[in-house]
């Protein structure tokens, strides 16, 4: 009943308003038969009334052809996924950067520059040697910018530490120096200069924080990389006596043995590591296996007099 009253009002009110307009402005309407406008407000009312009448008479619910869906029925349903573990669906970025198509190379190098170029210095270096002038220019410019950024941050931290002697600044300086040295952007005398800077920073950190074993490891590794081996063995022995289950010290000891070319010392270090309670990562196991196989190959080489 309420719906019928609403429909009637929707029918009568627009019709009444339209009649008033037609009476007041009949002479201004330039239409041959303005009476056609009388039908306009009735269209919606007629359609509404027809719909209400059909619903009341037949009670027919219209179906839209969609299957009912219950989320609880599929929440824990098993879904089979095609196994593509052995399918090569990607190309390593290092290989894609040297493809023959210049547009592809340019898109790749721009993508690297927009993400984290500091983490892809080796890729940028490779891209700088391509025949594509534009790609080479992008890569070279990026490496120059990264290098300038490192040197500016290091200089700022050095100046700040001179003024404040703050341990947090010293630790930040150590991090920047290590990242810059490991980036592969510096060589020769420039590299040696920053290794010297790192040696001084690590020496100060060891004085301030003698119980931080990773500073001891960093000092040893930097000294081995520099080729300044005096005092390295003494430091390693002291560190292993204090932290016998810290595997990075054994790896650093192995780096020293490799630097001096002492294969017997390398094997002694490996045996000490294996007999300790040190935790071995997969990389540690690979490192041990590599040097054990290298020793086996040396031992099985040509003997004197053969």
mmCIF file of C-alpha atoms in Angstrom:
data_model
loop_
_atom_site.group_PDB
_atom_site.id
_atom_site.type_symbol
_atom_site.label_atom_id
_atom_site.label_comp_id
_atom_site.label_asym_id
_atom_site.label_seq_id
_atom_site.Cartn_x
_atom_site.Cartn_y
_atom_site.Cartn_z
ATOM 1 C CA UNK A 1 0.000 0.000 0.000
ATOM 2 C CA UNK A 2 2.810 2.395 0.895
ATOM 3 C CA UNK A 3 4.574 1.649 -2.378
ATOM 4 C CA UNK A 4 1.371 2.384 -4.264
ATOM 5 C CA UNK A 5 0.953 5.778 -2.547
ATOM 6 C CA UNK A 6 4.582 6.690 -3.317
ATOM 7 C CA UNK A 7 4.119 5.726 -6.948
ATOM 8 C CA UNK A 8 0.943 7.811 -7.145
ATOM 9 C CA UNK A 9 2.721 10.856 -5.753
ATOM 10 C CA UNK A 10 5.574 10.380 -8.204
ATOM 11 C CA UNK A 11 2.957 10.369 -10.910
ATOM 12 C CA UNK A 12 0.823 13.300 -9.852
ATOM 13 C CA UNK A 13 3.360 15.858 -8.590
ATOM 14 C CA UNK A 14 5.490 16.103 -11.771
ATOM 15 C CA UNK A 15 2.316 16.178 -13.863
ATOM 16 C CA UNK A 16 0.918 19.047 -11.807
ATOM 17 C CA UNK A 17 4.163 21.031 -12.046
ATOM 18 C CA UNK A 18 4.311 20.460 -15.788
ATOM 19 C CA UNK A 19 0.714 21.604 -16.243
ATOM 20 C CA UNK A 20 1.452 24.864 -14.420
ATOM 21 C CA UNK A 21 4.500 25.483 -16.607
ATOM 22 C CA UNK A 22 2.541 24.796 -19.783
ATOM 23 C CA UNK A 23 -0.290 27.112 -18.749
ATOM 24 C CA UNK A 24 2.074 29.968 -17.860
ATOM 25 C CA UNK A 25 4.413 29.644 -20.841
ATOM 26 C CA UNK A 26 2.195 28.139 -23.537
ATOM 27 C CA UNK A 27 2.672 31.072 -25.851
ATOM 28 C CA UNK A 28 6.475 30.971 -25.580
ATOM 29 C CA UNK A 29 6.792 27.301 -26.552
ATOM 30 C CA UNK A 30 7.768 26.979 -30.200
ATOM 31 C CA UNK A 31 6.396 23.466 -30.707
ATOM 32 C CA UNK A 32 3.647 22.338 -32.998
ATOM 33 C CA UNK A 33 2.178 20.139 -30.314
ATOM 34 C CA UNK A 34 3.446 20.863 -26.760
ATOM 35 C CA UNK A 35 0.970 18.312 -25.509
ATOM 36 C CA UNK A 36 3.678 15.672 -26.059
ATOM 37 C CA UNK A 37 5.329 16.993 -22.912
ATOM 38 C CA UNK A 38 2.333 15.811 -20.893
ATOM 39 C CA UNK A 39 3.512 12.261 -21.358
ATOM 40 C CA UNK A 40 6.996 12.776 -19.917
ATOM 41 C CA UNK A 41 6.255 12.484 -16.177
ATOM 42 C CA UNK A 42 4.084 9.453 -16.706
ATOM 43 C CA UNK A 43 6.803 7.204 -18.126
ATOM 44 C CA UNK A 44 8.555 6.580 -14.814
ATOM 45 C CA UNK A 45 5.289 6.101 -12.971
ATOM 46 C CA UNK A 46 4.012 3.612 -15.518
ATOM 47 C CA UNK A 47 7.199 1.538 -15.367
ATOM 48 C CA UNK A 48 7.209 1.580 -11.568
ATOM 49 C CA UNK A 49 3.593 0.562 -11.384
ATOM 50 C CA UNK A 50 4.128 -2.236 -13.854
ATOM 51 C CA UNK A 51 7.034 -3.586 -11.817
ATOM 52 C CA UNK A 52 5.079 -3.483 -8.553
ATOM 53 C CA UNK A 53 2.093 -5.162 -10.160
ATOM 54 C CA UNK A 54 4.202 -7.989 -11.606
ATOM 55 C CA UNK A 55 5.978 -8.564 -8.305
ATOM 56 C CA UNK A 56 2.749 -8.630 -6.310
ATOM 57 C CA UNK A 57 0.983 -10.917 -8.759
ATOM 58 C CA UNK A 58 3.598 -13.507 -9.555
ATOM 59 C CA UNK A 59 6.177 -13.067 -6.748
ATOM 60 C CA UNK A 60 8.788 -13.887 -9.321
ATOM 61 C CA UNK A 61 12.382 -13.460 -8.227
ATOM 62 C CA UNK A 62 14.746 -12.664 -11.015
ATOM 63 C CA UNK A 63 17.875 -14.875 -11.247
ATOM 64 C CA UNK A 64 21.044 -13.364 -12.601
ATOM 65 C CA UNK A 65 22.813 -16.610 -13.489
ATOM 66 C CA UNK A 66 25.563 -16.549 -10.821
ATOM 67 C CA UNK A 67 26.379 -19.601 -8.776
ATOM 68 C CA UNK A 68 26.117 -19.221 -4.996
ATOM 69 C CA UNK A 69 29.450 -18.852 -3.208
ATOM 70 C CA UNK A 70 30.280 -19.800 0.379
ATOM 71 C CA UNK A 71 33.709 -18.669 1.526
ATOM 72 C CA UNK A 72 33.837 -21.346 4.239
ATOM 73 C CA UNK A 73 33.657 -24.063 1.590
ATOM 74 C CA UNK A 74 36.851 -22.960 -0.164
ATOM 75 C CA UNK A 75 38.852 -21.436 2.691
ATOM 76 C CA UNK A 76 40.821 -24.617 3.324
ATOM 77 C CA UNK A 77 40.361 -26.191 -0.084
ATOM 78 C CA UNK A 78 43.507 -27.626 -1.638
ATOM 79 C CA UNK A 79 44.588 -25.883 -4.817
ATOM 80 C CA UNK A 80 46.881 -27.665 -7.263
ATOM 81 C CA UNK A 81 49.647 -25.454 -8.616
ATOM 82 C CA UNK A 82 51.681 -26.399 -11.626
ATOM 83 C CA UNK A 83 55.269 -27.240 -10.740
ATOM 84 C CA UNK A 84 57.634 -24.888 -12.557
ATOM 85 C CA UNK A 85 60.685 -25.365 -10.378
ATOM 86 C CA UNK A 86 62.734 -26.640 -13.305
ATOM 87 C CA UNK A 87 61.451 -24.153 -15.840
ATOM 88 C CA UNK A 88 63.778 -21.329 -16.814
ATOM 89 C CA UNK A 89 61.446 -18.372 -16.865
ATOM 90 C CA UNK A 90 63.890 -15.562 -16.084
ATOM 91 C CA UNK A 91 67.199 -14.338 -17.424
ATOM 92 C CA UNK A 92 69.925 -13.161 -15.036
ATOM 93 C CA UNK A 93 70.216 -9.390 -15.101
ATOM 94 C CA UNK A 94 73.968 -9.641 -15.654
ATOM 95 C CA UNK A 95 73.331 -11.520 -18.905
ATOM 96 C CA UNK A 96 70.340 -9.457 -19.987
ATOM 97 C CA UNK A 97 72.350 -6.234 -19.814
ATOM 98 C CA UNK A 98 74.526 -7.364 -22.728
ATOM 99 C CA UNK A 99 71.736 -8.520 -25.035
ATOM 100 C CA UNK A 100 71.771 -7.288 -28.600
ATOM 101 C CA UNK A 101 68.669 -5.111 -28.357
ATOM 102 C CA UNK A 102 69.529 -1.567 -27.287
ATOM 103 C CA UNK A 103 66.023 -0.662 -26.005
ATOM 104 C CA UNK A 104 66.110 -3.672 -23.671
ATOM 105 C CA UNK A 105 69.526 -2.738 -22.322
ATOM 106 C CA UNK A 106 68.423 0.838 -21.738
ATOM 107 C CA UNK A 107 65.280 -0.181 -19.880
ATOM 108 C CA UNK A 108 67.325 -2.505 -17.683
ATOM 109 C CA UNK A 109 69.964 0.064 -16.829
ATOM 110 C CA UNK A 110 67.304 2.670 -16.001
ATOM 111 C CA UNK A 111 65.576 0.120 -13.764
ATOM 112 C CA UNK A 112 68.847 -0.509 -11.909
ATOM 113 C CA UNK A 113 69.410 3.220 -11.469
ATOM 114 C CA UNK A 114 65.911 3.703 -10.080
ATOM 115 C CA UNK A 115 66.285 0.912 -7.526
ATOM 116 C CA UNK A 116 69.528 0.418 -5.566
ATOM 117 C CA UNK A 117 72.521 1.196 -7.800
ATOM 118 C CA UNK A 118 74.912 0.847 -4.817
ATOM 119 C CA UNK A 119 74.049 -2.860 -4.669
ATOM 120 C CA UNK A 120 74.732 -3.392 -8.378
ATOM 121 C CA UNK A 121 78.130 -1.813 -8.903
ATOM 122 C CA UNK A 122 79.524 -4.907 -10.635
ATOM 123 C CA UNK A 123 76.579 -4.839 -13.032
ATOM 124 C CA UNK A 124 77.074 -1.132 -13.704
ATOM 125 C CA UNK A 125 80.749 -1.744 -14.361
ATOM 126 C CA UNK A 126 79.870 -4.419 -16.883
ATOM 127 C CA UNK A 127 77.287 -2.173 -18.498
ATOM 128 C CA UNK A 128 79.858 0.619 -18.804
ATOM 129 C CA UNK A 129 81.890 -1.594 -21.136
ATOM 130 C CA UNK A 130 79.067 -2.281 -23.612
ATOM 131 C CA UNK A 131 79.094 -0.918 -27.152
ATOM 132 C CA UNK A 132 75.869 0.981 -26.520
ATOM 133 C CA UNK A 133 77.041 4.562 -25.920
ATOM 134 C CA UNK A 134 73.901 5.575 -24.030
ATOM 135 C CA UNK A 135 73.958 2.561 -21.703
ATOM 136 C CA UNK A 136 77.697 2.995 -21.112
ATOM 137 C CA UNK A 137 77.164 6.670 -20.293
ATOM 138 C CA UNK A 138 74.366 5.895 -17.825
ATOM 139 C CA UNK A 139 76.433 3.250 -16.059
ATOM 140 C CA UNK A 140 79.603 5.348 -15.894
ATOM 141 C CA UNK A 141 77.713 8.378 -14.603
ATOM 142 C CA UNK A 142 75.985 6.244 -11.982
ATOM 143 C CA UNK A 143 79.263 4.782 -10.729
ATOM 144 C CA UNK A 144 80.807 8.232 -10.532
ATOM 145 C CA UNK A 145 77.829 9.446 -8.530
ATOM 146 C CA UNK A 146 77.983 6.478 -6.161
ATOM 147 C CA UNK A 147 81.703 6.974 -5.617
ATOM 148 C CA UNK A 148 81.261 10.694 -4.980
ATOM 149 C CA UNK A 149 78.479 9.919 -2.515
ATOM 150 C CA UNK A 150 80.654 7.529 -0.538
ATOM 151 C CA UNK A 151 83.561 9.953 -0.386
ATOM 152 C CA UNK A 152 81.339 12.873 0.645
ATOM 153 C CA UNK A 153 79.704 10.884 3.444
ATOM 154 C CA UNK A 154 83.059 9.623 4.682
ATOM 155 C CA UNK A 155 84.491 13.148 4.707
ATOM 156 C CA UNK A 156 81.462 14.476 6.588
ATOM 157 C CA UNK A 157 81.701 11.710 9.196
ATOM 158 C CA UNK A 158 85.422 12.305 9.659
ATOM 159 C CA UNK A 159 84.800 16.009 10.253
ATOM 160 C CA UNK A 160 81.945 15.273 12.641
ATOM 161 C CA UNK A 161 84.038 12.816 14.641
ATOM 162 C CA UNK A 162 86.876 15.302 14.989
ATOM 163 C CA UNK A 163 84.435 17.753 16.513
ATOM 164 C CA UNK A 164 82.421 15.433 18.758
ATOM 165 C CA UNK A 165 84.412 12.192 19.270
ATOM 166 C CA UNK A 166 81.088 10.379 19.365
ATOM 167 C CA UNK A 167 81.135 6.556 19.261
ATOM 168 C CA UNK A 168 78.022 6.411 17.080
ATOM 169 C CA UNK A 169 79.723 8.607 14.492
ATOM 170 C CA UNK A 170 82.800 6.377 14.637
ATOM 171 C CA UNK A 171 80.669 3.276 14.020
ATOM 172 C CA UNK A 172 78.930 4.970 11.102
ATOM 173 C CA UNK A 173 82.324 5.889 9.669
ATOM 174 C CA UNK A 174 83.437 2.284 9.961
ATOM 175 C CA UNK A 175 80.318 1.120 8.082
ATOM 176 C CA UNK A 176 80.753 3.634 5.256
ATOM 177 C CA UNK A 177 84.439 2.779 4.865
ATOM 178 C CA UNK A 178 83.757 -0.950 4.735
ATOM 179 C CA UNK A 179 80.949 -0.542 2.200
ATOM 180 C CA UNK A 180 83.100 1.693 0.026
ATOM 181 C CA UNK A 181 86.076 -0.669 0.136
ATOM 182 C CA UNK A 182 83.889 -3.683 -0.632
ATOM 183 C CA UNK A 183 82.010 -1.892 -3.425
ATOM 184 C CA UNK A 184 84.733 -2.509 -5.996
ATOM 185 C CA UNK A 185 84.774 1.154 -6.998
ATOM 186 C CA UNK A 186 88.284 1.922 -5.741
ATOM 187 C CA UNK A 187 91.633 0.418 -6.653
ATOM 188 C CA UNK A 188 95.341 0.926 -6.165
ATOM 189 C CA UNK A 189 96.530 3.804 -4.054
ATOM 190 C CA UNK A 190 92.999 5.152 -3.520
ATOM 191 C CA UNK A 191 91.899 1.799 -2.139
ATOM 192 C CA UNK A 192 94.969 1.644 0.098
ATOM 193 C CA UNK A 193 94.192 5.130 1.429
ATOM 194 C CA UNK A 194 90.718 4.094 2.549
ATOM 195 C CA UNK A 195 92.035 0.826 3.977
ATOM 196 C CA UNK A 196 94.407 2.902 6.102
ATOM 197 C CA UNK A 197 91.492 5.041 7.240
ATOM 198 C CA UNK A 198 89.529 1.907 8.169
ATOM 199 C CA UNK A 199 92.507 0.506 10.072
ATOM 200 C CA UNK A 200 92.657 3.627 12.206
ATOM 201 C CA UNK A 201 88.909 3.573 12.855
ATOM 202 C CA UNK A 202 88.943 -0.109 13.833
ATOM 203 C CA UNK A 203 91.884 0.435 16.143
ATOM 204 C CA UNK A 204 89.916 3.120 17.975
ATOM 205 C CA UNK A 205 86.810 0.929 18.123
ATOM 206 C CA UNK A 206 88.836 -1.918 19.642
ATOM 207 C CA UNK A 207 90.079 0.438 22.330
ATOM 208 C CA UNK A 208 86.548 1.618 23.089
ATOM 209 C CA UNK A 209 84.776 -1.744 22.725
ATOM 210 C CA UNK A 210 87.294 -4.596 23.308
ATOM 211 C CA UNK A 211 84.467 -7.092 23.824
ATOM 212 C CA UNK A 212 82.963 -6.646 20.339
ATOM 213 C CA UNK A 213 84.387 -9.639 18.501
ATOM 214 C CA UNK A 214 83.278 -8.451 15.049
ATOM 215 C CA UNK A 215 85.582 -5.449 15.387
ATOM 216 C CA UNK A 216 88.490 -7.856 16.002
ATOM 217 C CA UNK A 217 87.495 -9.825 12.903
ATOM 218 C CA UNK A 218 87.212 -6.656 10.809
ATOM 219 C CA UNK A 219 90.661 -5.495 11.941
ATOM 220 C CA UNK A 220 92.263 -8.824 10.987
ATOM 221 C CA UNK A 221 90.535 -8.990 7.615
ATOM 222 C CA UNK A 222 91.490 -5.423 6.758
ATOM 223 C CA UNK A 223 95.114 -6.036 7.745
ATOM 224 C CA UNK A 224 95.243 -9.185 5.586
ATOM 225 C CA UNK A 225 93.673 -7.325 2.651
ATOM 226 C CA UNK A 226 96.250 -4.537 3.046
ATOM 227 C CA UNK A 227 99.112 -7.036 3.216
ATOM 228 C CA UNK A 228 100.180 -5.649 6.579
ATOM 229 C CA UNK A 229 100.496 -9.003 8.341
ATOM 230 C CA UNK A 230 102.527 -8.038 11.388
ATOM 231 C CA UNK A 231 100.598 -8.798 14.564
ATOM 232 C CA UNK A 232 97.809 -10.653 12.754
ATOM 233 C CA UNK A 233 98.641 -14.137 14.081
ATOM 234 C CA UNK A 234 98.976 -12.836 17.625
ATOM 235 C CA UNK A 235 95.589 -11.139 17.348
ATOM 236 C CA UNK A 236 93.944 -14.268 15.924
ATOM 237 C CA UNK A 237 95.342 -16.529 18.627
ATOM 238 C CA UNK A 238 94.155 -14.140 21.305
ATOM 239 C CA UNK A 239 90.709 -13.949 19.707
ATOM 240 C CA UNK A 240 90.372 -17.745 19.380
ATOM 241 C CA UNK A 241 91.356 -18.228 22.997
ATOM 242 C CA UNK A 242 88.586 -15.858 24.027
ATOM 243 C CA UNK A 243 85.958 -16.936 21.459
ATOM 244 C CA UNK A 244 86.880 -20.489 20.325
ATOM 245 C CA UNK A 245 83.399 -21.122 18.880
ATOM 246 C CA UNK A 246 83.298 -18.061 16.599
ATOM 247 C CA UNK A 247 83.685 -19.428 13.075
ATOM 248 C CA UNK A 248 84.556 -16.088 11.352
ATOM 249 C CA UNK A 249 87.902 -16.095 13.203
ATOM 250 C CA UNK A 250 88.797 -19.430 11.613
ATOM 251 C CA UNK A 251 87.840 -18.055 8.215
ATOM 252 C CA UNK A 252 90.042 -15.011 8.837
ATOM 253 C CA UNK A 253 92.875 -17.305 9.926
ATOM 254 C CA UNK A 254 92.429 -19.188 6.669
ATOM 255 C CA UNK A 255 92.645 -15.920 4.738
ATOM 256 C CA UNK A 256 95.950 -15.229 6.478
ATOM 257 C CA UNK A 257 97.249 -18.706 5.615
ATOM 258 C CA UNK A 258 96.242 -18.171 2.005
ATOM 259 C CA UNK A 259 97.940 -14.754 1.954
ATOM 260 C CA UNK A 260 101.263 -16.211 3.141
ATOM 261 C CA UNK A 261 100.869 -19.319 0.972
ATOM 262 C CA UNK A 262 101.016 -21.805 3.874
ATOM 263 C CA UNK A 263 98.801 -24.787 2.970
ATOM 264 C CA UNK A 264 99.785 -26.716 6.106
ATOM 265 C CA UNK A 265 98.635 -23.834 8.296
ATOM 266 C CA UNK A 266 95.370 -23.817 6.346
ATOM 267 C CA UNK A 267 94.771 -27.470 7.163
ATOM 268 C CA UNK A 268 95.606 -26.895 10.824
ATOM 269 C CA UNK A 269 93.078 -24.063 10.941
ATOM 270 C CA UNK A 270 90.417 -26.305 9.368
ATOM 271 C CA UNK A 271 91.097 -29.069 11.906
ATOM 272 C CA UNK A 272 90.840 -26.588 14.770
ATOM 273 C CA UNK A 273 87.551 -25.330 13.404
ATOM 274 C CA UNK A 274 86.122 -28.833 13.002
ATOM 275 C CA UNK A 275 87.133 -29.799 16.537
ATOM 276 C CA UNK A 276 85.575 -26.672 18.014
ATOM 277 C CA UNK A 277 81.923 -26.076 18.856
ATOM 278 C CA UNK A 278 81.635 -23.374 16.212
ATOM 279 C CA UNK A 279 78.420 -23.153 14.232
ATOM 280 C CA UNK A 280 78.977 -23.853 10.541
ATOM 281 C CA UNK A 281 76.828 -22.196 7.907
ATOM 282 C CA UNK A 282 76.462 -23.738 4.456
ATOM 283 C CA UNK A 283 79.082 -21.303 3.205
ATOM 284 C CA UNK A 284 81.443 -22.458 5.978
ATOM 285 C CA UNK A 285 80.982 -26.084 4.939
ATOM 286 C CA UNK A 286 81.690 -25.159 1.327
ATOM 287 C CA UNK A 287 84.797 -23.277 2.383
ATOM 288 C CA UNK A 288 86.149 -26.265 4.347
ATOM 289 C CA UNK A 289 85.311 -28.687 1.565
ATOM 290 C CA UNK A 290 87.064 -26.493 -0.990
ATOM 291 C CA UNK A 291 90.337 -26.377 0.948
ATOM 292 C CA UNK A 292 90.217 -30.052 1.851
ATOM 293 C CA UNK A 293 89.820 -30.950 -1.823
ATOM 294 C CA UNK A 294 92.601 -28.525 -2.720
ATOM 295 C CA UNK A 295 94.908 -30.233 -0.216
ATOM 296 C CA UNK A 296 93.941 -33.648 -1.597
ATOM 297 C CA UNK A 297 94.807 -32.567 -5.136
ATOM 298 C CA UNK A 298 98.150 -31.207 -3.960
ATOM 299 C CA UNK A 299 98.899 -34.435 -2.088
ATOM 300 C CA UNK A 300 98.009 -36.588 -5.093
ATOM 301 C CA UNK A 301 100.201 -34.621 -7.489
ATOM 302 C CA UNK A 302 103.336 -35.942 -9.201
ATOM 303 C CA UNK A 303 105.843 -37.320 -6.708
ATOM 304 C CA UNK A 304 109.571 -36.728 -6.900
ATOM 305 C CA UNK A 305 111.322 -39.194 -9.254
ATOM 306 C CA UNK A 306 108.188 -40.083 -11.247
#
